[in-house]
XYZ file of N, CA, C and O in Angstrom:
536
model
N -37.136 46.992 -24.199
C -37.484 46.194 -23.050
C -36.428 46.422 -21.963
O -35.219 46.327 -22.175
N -37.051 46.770 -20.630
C -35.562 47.181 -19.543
C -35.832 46.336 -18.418
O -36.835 46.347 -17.704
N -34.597 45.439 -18.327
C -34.503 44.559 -17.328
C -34.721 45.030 -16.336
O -34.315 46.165 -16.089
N -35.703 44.032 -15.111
C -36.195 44.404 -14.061
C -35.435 42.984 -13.260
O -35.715 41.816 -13.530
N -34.335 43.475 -12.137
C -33.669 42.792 -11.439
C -34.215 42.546 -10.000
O -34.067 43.326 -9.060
N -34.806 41.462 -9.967
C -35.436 41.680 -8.157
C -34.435 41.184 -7.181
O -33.469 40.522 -7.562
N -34.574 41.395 -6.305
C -33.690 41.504 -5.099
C -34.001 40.358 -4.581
O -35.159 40.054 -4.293
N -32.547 39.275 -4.337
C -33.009 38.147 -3.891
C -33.058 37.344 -2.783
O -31.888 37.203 -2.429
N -33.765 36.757 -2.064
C -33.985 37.034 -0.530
C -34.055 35.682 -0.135
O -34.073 34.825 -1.019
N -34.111 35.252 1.428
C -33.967 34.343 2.142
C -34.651 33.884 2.947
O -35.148 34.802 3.600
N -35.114 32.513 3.436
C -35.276 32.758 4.816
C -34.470 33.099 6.046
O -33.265 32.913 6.219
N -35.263 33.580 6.788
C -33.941 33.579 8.487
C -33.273 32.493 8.907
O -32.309 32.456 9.673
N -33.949 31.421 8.254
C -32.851 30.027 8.683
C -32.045 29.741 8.107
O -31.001 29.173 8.425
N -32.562 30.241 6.773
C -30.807 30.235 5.988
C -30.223 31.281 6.338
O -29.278 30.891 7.024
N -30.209 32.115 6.299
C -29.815 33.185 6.722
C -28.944 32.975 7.868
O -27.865 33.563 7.795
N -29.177 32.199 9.027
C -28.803 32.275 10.016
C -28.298 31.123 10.180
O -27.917 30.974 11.341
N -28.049 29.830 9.221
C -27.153 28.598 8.525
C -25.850 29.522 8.105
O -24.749 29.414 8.643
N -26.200 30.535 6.950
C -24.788 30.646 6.504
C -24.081 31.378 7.819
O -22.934 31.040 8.111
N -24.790 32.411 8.631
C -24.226 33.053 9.178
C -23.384 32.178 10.394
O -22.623 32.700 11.209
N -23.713 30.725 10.310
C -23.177 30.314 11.665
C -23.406 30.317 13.167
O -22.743 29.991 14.151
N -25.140 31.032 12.847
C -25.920 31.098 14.229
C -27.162 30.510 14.371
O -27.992 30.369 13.473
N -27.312 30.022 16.028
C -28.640 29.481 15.892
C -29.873 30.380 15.666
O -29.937 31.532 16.095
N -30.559 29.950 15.169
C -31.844 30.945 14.628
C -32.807 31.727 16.006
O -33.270 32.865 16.074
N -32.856 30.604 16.981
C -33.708 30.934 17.914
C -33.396 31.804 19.024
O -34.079 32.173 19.979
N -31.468 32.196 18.463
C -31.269 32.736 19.881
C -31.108 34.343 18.777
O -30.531 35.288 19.315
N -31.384 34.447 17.997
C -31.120 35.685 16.591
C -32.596 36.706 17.452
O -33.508 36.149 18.063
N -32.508 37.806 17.324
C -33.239 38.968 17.589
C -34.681 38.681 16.387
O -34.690 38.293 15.219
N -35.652 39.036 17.219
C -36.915 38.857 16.488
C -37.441 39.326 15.089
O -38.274 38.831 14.330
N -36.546 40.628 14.999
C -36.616 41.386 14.130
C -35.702 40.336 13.255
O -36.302 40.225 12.186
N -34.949 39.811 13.234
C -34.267 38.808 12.214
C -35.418 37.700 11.952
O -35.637 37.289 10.813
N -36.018 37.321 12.889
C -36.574 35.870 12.904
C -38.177 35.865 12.328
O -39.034 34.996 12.494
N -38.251 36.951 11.708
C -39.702 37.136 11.657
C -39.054 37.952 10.328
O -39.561 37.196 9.500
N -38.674 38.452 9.903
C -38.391 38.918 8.216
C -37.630 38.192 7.621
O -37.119 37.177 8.094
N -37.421 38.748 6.211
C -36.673 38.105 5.371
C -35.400 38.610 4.780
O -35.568 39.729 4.295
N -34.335 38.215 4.673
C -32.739 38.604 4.528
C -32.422 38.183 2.969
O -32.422 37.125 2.339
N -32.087 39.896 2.609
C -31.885 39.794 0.833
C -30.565 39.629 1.072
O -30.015 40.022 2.101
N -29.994 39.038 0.127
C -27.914 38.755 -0.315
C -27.189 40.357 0.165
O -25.970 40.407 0.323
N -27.859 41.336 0.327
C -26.809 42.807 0.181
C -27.099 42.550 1.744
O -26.095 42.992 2.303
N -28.037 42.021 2.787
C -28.389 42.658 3.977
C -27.128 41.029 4.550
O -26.380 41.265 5.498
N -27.077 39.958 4.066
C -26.473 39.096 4.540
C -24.859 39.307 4.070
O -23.963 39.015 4.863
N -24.640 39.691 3.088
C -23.778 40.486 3.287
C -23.053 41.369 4.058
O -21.875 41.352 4.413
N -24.099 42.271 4.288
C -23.592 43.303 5.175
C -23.637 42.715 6.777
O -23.392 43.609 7.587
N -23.766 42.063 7.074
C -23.852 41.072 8.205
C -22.615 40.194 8.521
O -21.885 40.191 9.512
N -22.592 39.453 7.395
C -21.028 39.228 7.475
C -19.468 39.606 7.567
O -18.437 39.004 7.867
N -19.885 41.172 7.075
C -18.332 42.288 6.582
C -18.635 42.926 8.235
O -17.646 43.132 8.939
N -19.509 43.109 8.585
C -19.714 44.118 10.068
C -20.781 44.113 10.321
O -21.597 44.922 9.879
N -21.196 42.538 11.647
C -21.944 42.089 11.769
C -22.320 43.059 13.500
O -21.488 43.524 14.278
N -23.405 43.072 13.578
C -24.129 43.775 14.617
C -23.624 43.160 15.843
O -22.949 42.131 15.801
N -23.964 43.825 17.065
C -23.228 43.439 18.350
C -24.043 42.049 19.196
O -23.752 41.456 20.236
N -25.302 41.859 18.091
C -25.628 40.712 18.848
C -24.883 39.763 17.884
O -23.861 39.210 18.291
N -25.236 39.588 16.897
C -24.063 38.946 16.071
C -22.786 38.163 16.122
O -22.637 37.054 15.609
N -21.568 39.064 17.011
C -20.423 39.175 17.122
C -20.512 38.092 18.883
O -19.702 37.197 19.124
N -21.601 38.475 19.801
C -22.082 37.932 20.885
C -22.914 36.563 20.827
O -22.909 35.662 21.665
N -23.253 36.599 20.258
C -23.515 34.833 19.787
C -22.982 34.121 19.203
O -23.047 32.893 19.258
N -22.073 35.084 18.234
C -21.126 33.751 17.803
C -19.555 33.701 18.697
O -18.585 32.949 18.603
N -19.762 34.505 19.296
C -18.697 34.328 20.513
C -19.182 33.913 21.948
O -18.331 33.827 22.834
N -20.498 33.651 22.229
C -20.586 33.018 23.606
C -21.919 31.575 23.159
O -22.249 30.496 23.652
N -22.240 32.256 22.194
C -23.681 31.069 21.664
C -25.255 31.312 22.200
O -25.375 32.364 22.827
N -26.049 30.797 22.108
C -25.992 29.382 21.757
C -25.921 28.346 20.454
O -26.812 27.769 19.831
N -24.916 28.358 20.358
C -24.709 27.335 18.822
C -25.454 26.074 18.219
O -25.766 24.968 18.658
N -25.615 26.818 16.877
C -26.184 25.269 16.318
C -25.218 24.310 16.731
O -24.127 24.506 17.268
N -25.865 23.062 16.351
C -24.980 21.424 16.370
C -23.729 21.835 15.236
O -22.517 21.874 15.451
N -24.254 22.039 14.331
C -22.710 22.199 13.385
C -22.109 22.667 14.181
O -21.601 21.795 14.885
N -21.786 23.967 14.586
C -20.782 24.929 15.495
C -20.232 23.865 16.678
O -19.110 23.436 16.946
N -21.620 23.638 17.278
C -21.064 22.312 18.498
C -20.097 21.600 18.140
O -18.963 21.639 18.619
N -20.658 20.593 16.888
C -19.964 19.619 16.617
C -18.199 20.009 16.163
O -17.258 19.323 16.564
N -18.081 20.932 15.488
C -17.246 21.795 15.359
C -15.792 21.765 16.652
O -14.694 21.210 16.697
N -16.501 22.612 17.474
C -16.117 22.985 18.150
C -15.509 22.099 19.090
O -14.500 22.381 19.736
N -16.276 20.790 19.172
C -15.928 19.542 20.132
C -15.197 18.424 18.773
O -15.205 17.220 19.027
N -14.825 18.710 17.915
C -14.084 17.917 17.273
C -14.550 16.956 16.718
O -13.754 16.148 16.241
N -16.126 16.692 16.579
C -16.759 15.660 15.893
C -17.473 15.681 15.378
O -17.548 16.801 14.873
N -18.428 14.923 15.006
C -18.951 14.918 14.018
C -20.886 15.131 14.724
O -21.177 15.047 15.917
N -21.959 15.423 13.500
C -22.667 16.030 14.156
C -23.695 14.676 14.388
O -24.399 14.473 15.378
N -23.586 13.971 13.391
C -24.044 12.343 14.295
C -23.108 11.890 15.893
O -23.651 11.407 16.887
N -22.206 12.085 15.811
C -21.367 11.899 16.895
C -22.220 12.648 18.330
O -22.572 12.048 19.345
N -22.334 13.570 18.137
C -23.518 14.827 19.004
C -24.183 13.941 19.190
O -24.049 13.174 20.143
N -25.081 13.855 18.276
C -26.542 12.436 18.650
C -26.204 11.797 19.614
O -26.350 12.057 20.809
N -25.519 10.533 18.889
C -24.770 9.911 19.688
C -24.531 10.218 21.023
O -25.229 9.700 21.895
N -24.100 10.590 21.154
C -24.092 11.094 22.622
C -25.097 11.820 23.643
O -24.932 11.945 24.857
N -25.954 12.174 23.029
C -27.221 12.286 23.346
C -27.051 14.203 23.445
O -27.683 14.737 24.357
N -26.484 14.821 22.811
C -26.554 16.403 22.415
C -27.578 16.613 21.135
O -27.284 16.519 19.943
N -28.768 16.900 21.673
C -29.354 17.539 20.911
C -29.624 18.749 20.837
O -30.141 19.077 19.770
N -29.418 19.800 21.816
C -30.213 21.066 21.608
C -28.760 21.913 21.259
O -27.638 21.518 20.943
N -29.253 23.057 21.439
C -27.858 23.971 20.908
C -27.183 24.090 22.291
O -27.780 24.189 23.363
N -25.790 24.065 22.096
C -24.621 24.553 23.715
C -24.495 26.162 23.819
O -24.572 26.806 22.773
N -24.377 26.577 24.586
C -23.091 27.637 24.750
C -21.643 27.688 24.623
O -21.210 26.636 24.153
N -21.012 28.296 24.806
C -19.595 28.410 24.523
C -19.172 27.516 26.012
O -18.384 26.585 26.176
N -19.780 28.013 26.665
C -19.285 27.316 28.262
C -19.601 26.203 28.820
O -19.148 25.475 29.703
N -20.932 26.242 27.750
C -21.354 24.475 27.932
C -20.168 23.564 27.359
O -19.608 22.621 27.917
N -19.928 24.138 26.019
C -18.898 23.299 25.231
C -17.629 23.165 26.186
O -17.240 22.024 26.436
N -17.048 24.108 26.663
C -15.939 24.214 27.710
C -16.241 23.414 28.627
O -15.345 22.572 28.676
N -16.797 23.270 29.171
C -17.305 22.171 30.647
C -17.169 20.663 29.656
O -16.228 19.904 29.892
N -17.949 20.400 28.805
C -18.140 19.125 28.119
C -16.233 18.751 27.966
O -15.657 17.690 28.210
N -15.808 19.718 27.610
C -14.520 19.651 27.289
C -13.640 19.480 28.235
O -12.575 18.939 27.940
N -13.896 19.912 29.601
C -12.993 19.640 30.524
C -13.717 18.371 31.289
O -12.945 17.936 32.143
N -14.335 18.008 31.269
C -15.213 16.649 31.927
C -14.618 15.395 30.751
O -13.828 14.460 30.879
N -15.242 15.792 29.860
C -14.040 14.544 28.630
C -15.142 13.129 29.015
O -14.509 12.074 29.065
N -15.696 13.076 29.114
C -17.184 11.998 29.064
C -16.533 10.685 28.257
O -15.808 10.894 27.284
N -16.742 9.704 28.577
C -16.590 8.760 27.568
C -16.940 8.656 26.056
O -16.304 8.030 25.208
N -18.420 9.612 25.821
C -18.730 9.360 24.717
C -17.798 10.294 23.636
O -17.758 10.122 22.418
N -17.196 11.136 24.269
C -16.958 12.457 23.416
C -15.446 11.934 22.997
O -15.043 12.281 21.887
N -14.443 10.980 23.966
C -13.109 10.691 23.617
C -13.485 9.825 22.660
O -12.669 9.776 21.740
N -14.938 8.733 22.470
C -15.182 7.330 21.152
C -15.197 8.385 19.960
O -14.405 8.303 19.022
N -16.020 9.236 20.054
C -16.043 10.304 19.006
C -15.036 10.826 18.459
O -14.715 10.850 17.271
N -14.463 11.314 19.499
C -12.991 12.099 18.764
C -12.348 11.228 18.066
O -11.857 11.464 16.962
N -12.306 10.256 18.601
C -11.083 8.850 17.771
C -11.716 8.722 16.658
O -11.167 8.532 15.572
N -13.448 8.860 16.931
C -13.834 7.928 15.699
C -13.457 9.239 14.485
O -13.106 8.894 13.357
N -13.542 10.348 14.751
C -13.538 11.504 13.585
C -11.973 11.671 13.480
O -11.726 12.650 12.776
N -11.038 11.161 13.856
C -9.584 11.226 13.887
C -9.883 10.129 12.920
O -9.506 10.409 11.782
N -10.415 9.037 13.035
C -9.995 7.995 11.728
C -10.790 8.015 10.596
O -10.638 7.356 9.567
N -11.752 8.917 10.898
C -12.016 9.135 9.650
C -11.694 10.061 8.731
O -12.075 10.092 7.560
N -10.801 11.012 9.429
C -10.285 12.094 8.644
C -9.098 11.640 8.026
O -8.649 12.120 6.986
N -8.519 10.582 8.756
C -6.924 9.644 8.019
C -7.588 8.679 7.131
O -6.710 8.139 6.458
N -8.478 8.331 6.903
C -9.386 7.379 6.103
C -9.271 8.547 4.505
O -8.699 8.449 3.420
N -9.901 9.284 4.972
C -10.097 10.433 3.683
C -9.342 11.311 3.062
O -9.683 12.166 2.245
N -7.785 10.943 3.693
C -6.585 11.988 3.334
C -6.267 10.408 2.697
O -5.955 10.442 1.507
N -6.299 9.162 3.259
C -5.687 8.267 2.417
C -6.329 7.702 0.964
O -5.659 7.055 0.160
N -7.492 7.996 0.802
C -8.331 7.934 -0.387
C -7.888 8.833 -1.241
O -7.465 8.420 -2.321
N -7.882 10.092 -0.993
C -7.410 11.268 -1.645
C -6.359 11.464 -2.210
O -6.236 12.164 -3.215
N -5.213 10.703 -1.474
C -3.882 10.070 -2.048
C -3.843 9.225 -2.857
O -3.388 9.333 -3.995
N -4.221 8.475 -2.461
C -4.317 7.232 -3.256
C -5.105 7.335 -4.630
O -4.807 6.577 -5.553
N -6.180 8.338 -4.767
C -6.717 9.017 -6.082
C -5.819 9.593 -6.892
O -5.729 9.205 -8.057
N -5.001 10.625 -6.393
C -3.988 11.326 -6.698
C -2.777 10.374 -7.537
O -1.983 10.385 -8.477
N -3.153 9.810 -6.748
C -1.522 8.917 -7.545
C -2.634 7.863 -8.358
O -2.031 6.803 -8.190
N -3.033 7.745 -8.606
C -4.071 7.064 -10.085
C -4.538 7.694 -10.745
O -5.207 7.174 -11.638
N -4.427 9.330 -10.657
C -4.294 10.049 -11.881
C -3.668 10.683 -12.202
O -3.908 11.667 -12.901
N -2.326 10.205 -11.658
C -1.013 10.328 -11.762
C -0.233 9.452 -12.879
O 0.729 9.679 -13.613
N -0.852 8.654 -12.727
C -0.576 7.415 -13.345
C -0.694 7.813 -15.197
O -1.454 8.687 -15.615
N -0.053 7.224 -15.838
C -0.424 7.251 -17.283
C -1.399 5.924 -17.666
O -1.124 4.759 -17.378
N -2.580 6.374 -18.371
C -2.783 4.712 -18.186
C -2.705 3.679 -19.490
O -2.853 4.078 -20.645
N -2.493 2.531 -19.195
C -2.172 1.529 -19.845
C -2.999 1.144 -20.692
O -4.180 1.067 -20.352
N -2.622 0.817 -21.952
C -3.552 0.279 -23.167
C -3.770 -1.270 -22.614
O -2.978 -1.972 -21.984
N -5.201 -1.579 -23.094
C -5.966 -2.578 -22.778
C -5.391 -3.635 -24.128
O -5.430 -3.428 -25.340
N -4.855 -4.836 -23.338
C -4.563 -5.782 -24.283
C -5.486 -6.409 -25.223
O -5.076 -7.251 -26.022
Protein backbone atom coordinates (compact mmCIF):
# COMPACT_ATOMS: atom_id res chain seq x y z
CA UNK A 1 0.00 0.00 0.00
CA UNK A 2 1.86 3.54 -0.99
CA UNK A 3 0.96 6.54 0.77
CA UNK A 4 -0.73 9.15 -1.22
CA UNK A 5 0.12 12.68 0.41
CA UNK A 6 -2.20 15.52 -0.89
CA UNK A 7 -1.15 18.88 -0.93
CA UNK A 8 -2.71 21.03 1.55
CA UNK A 9 -4.41 24.16 0.65
CA UNK A 10 -6.21 27.31 1.73
CA UNK A 11 -8.41 29.83 1.25
CA UNK A 12 -7.13 33.40 0.01
CA UNK A 13 -8.41 34.77 3.23
CA UNK A 14 -6.45 32.78 5.15
CA UNK A 15 -3.95 33.00 3.18
CA UNK A 16 -3.94 36.56 3.22
CA UNK A 17 -4.72 36.55 7.44
CA UNK A 18 -1.45 34.81 7.90
CA UNK A 19 0.24 36.85 5.40
CA UNK A 20 -0.76 40.13 7.14
CA UNK A 21 -2.66 41.56 4.13
CA UNK A 22 -5.93 42.76 3.29
CA UNK A 23 -7.50 40.33 0.91
CA UNK A 24 -9.24 42.87 -1.28
CA UNK A 25 -6.36 44.92 -2.05
CA UNK A 26 -4.23 41.18 -3.01
CA UNK A 27 -4.02 40.70 -7.01
CA UNK A 28 -6.93 38.69 -8.51
CA UNK A 29 -4.99 35.95 -9.41
CA UNK A 30 -4.53 35.47 -5.49
CA UNK A 31 -8.18 36.20 -4.75
CA UNK A 32 -9.81 33.87 -6.95
CA UNK A 33 -7.44 30.59 -6.34
CA UNK A 34 -6.35 28.62 -3.76
CA UNK A 35 -2.85 28.80 -1.71
CA UNK A 36 -1.18 25.31 -0.81
CA UNK A 37 1.44 25.60 2.53
CA UNK A 38 4.72 25.35 -0.13
CA UNK A 39 3.08 28.48 -2.25
CA UNK A 40 2.43 30.42 1.28
CA UNK A 41 5.50 29.65 2.14
CA UNK A 42 7.20 30.75 -0.59
CA UNK A 43 5.43 34.05 -0.14
CA UNK A 44 6.62 34.61 3.05
CA UNK A 45 10.67 33.76 2.50
CA UNK A 46 10.41 36.16 -0.90
CA UNK A 47 7.29 37.63 -1.18
CA UNK A 48 6.35 39.25 -4.68
CA UNK A 49 6.58 43.05 -5.29
CA UNK A 50 3.00 43.53 -4.70
CA UNK A 51 3.39 41.83 -1.50
CA UNK A 52 6.35 43.75 -0.09
CA UNK A 53 4.00 47.09 -1.41
CA UNK A 54 1.08 46.45 0.57
CA UNK A 55 2.48 45.54 3.40
CA UNK A 56 4.55 48.58 3.28
CA UNK A 57 2.03 51.26 2.13
CA UNK A 58 -1.46 49.09 2.65
CA UNK A 59 -4.32 48.96 2.66
CA UNK A 60 -4.31 47.10 5.97
CA UNK A 61 -6.53 44.88 7.66
CA UNK A 62 -7.89 46.22 11.21
CA UNK A 63 -5.39 43.88 12.93
CA UNK A 64 -2.38 45.69 11.13
CA UNK A 65 -4.40 49.05 11.87
CA UNK A 66 -5.00 48.28 15.19
CA UNK A 67 -1.43 47.32 15.46
CA UNK A 68 -0.03 49.92 14.15
CA UNK A 69 -2.10 52.67 16.15
CA UNK A 70 -1.39 50.93 19.42
CA UNK A 71 -4.77 49.48 20.19
CA UNK A 72 -6.82 47.32 20.26
CA UNK A 73 -9.12 46.14 17.36
CA UNK A 74 -12.44 46.81 19.37
CA UNK A 75 -10.77 50.07 20.20
CA UNK A 76 -10.88 50.71 16.05
CA UNK A 77 -14.70 50.14 16.37
CA UNK A 78 -14.88 52.23 18.86
CA UNK A 79 -13.85 54.84 17.26
CA UNK A 80 -15.68 54.35 14.40
CA UNK A 81 -12.61 52.65 11.97
CA UNK A 82 -14.04 50.20 10.15
CA UNK A 83 -12.66 49.73 6.75
CA UNK A 84 -8.99 49.00 6.07
CA UNK A 85 -6.27 52.36 6.35
CA UNK A 86 -3.28 52.97 4.46
CA UNK A 87 -0.02 53.53 5.84
CA UNK A 88 -0.71 57.36 5.47
CA UNK A 89 -4.04 57.19 6.64
CA UNK A 90 -2.59 55.65 9.84
CA UNK A 91 0.13 58.54 9.83
CA UNK A 92 -2.40 61.40 9.58
CA UNK A 93 -4.71 59.58 12.36
CA UNK A 94 -1.45 59.68 14.22
CA UNK A 95 -0.48 63.11 13.87
CA UNK A 96 -4.15 64.54 14.44
CA UNK A 97 -4.23 62.33 17.87
CA UNK A 98 -8.30 62.50 17.95
CA UNK A 99 -9.66 62.08 21.27
CA UNK A 100 -10.79 58.70 20.70
CA UNK A 101 -7.42 57.21 19.78
CA UNK A 102 -5.43 58.89 23.12
CA UNK A 103 -8.91 56.87 25.45
CA UNK A 104 -7.65 53.90 23.51
CA UNK A 105 -4.13 54.07 23.88
CA UNK A 106 -4.48 54.48 27.74
CA UNK A 107 -7.07 52.03 27.71
CA UNK A 108 -4.53 49.26 25.92
CA UNK A 109 -1.57 50.70 28.16
CA UNK A 110 -3.68 49.39 31.17
CA UNK A 111 -4.44 46.62 29.98
CA UNK A 112 -1.21 45.42 29.03
CA UNK A 113 0.04 46.38 32.93
CA UNK A 114 -3.14 44.48 34.02
CA UNK A 115 -1.69 41.28 32.20
CA UNK A 116 2.07 41.54 33.03
CA UNK A 117 0.62 41.86 36.68
CA UNK A 118 -1.48 38.61 36.53
CA UNK A 119 1.35 36.87 34.95
CA UNK A 120 3.47 37.77 37.91
CA UNK A 121 1.51 37.23 40.27
CA UNK A 122 0.88 33.50 38.65
CA UNK A 123 4.49 33.11 38.59
CA UNK A 124 5.07 33.60 42.06
CA UNK A 125 2.12 31.00 43.01
CA UNK A 126 3.87 28.53 41.28
CA UNK A 127 6.64 29.47 42.79
CA UNK A 128 5.36 28.85 45.82
CA UNK A 129 5.67 25.28 47.46
CA UNK A 130 2.34 24.42 48.44
CA UNK A 131 1.04 23.84 51.79
CA UNK A 132 -0.56 20.69 53.21
CA UNK A 133 -4.23 21.10 53.94
CA UNK A 134 -4.92 20.89 57.68
Amino acid sequence: MTSHQTTQTMKPATAAKKLGVYLEATPAEFQEGVVSRNELSALQTDPPEWLVELRRNGPHPRPVVAAKLGISISGLARGGVTDALTTEQIDALKQESPDWLTRERTTQAEVRKETVRIKEKNAARTDQPRQPRP
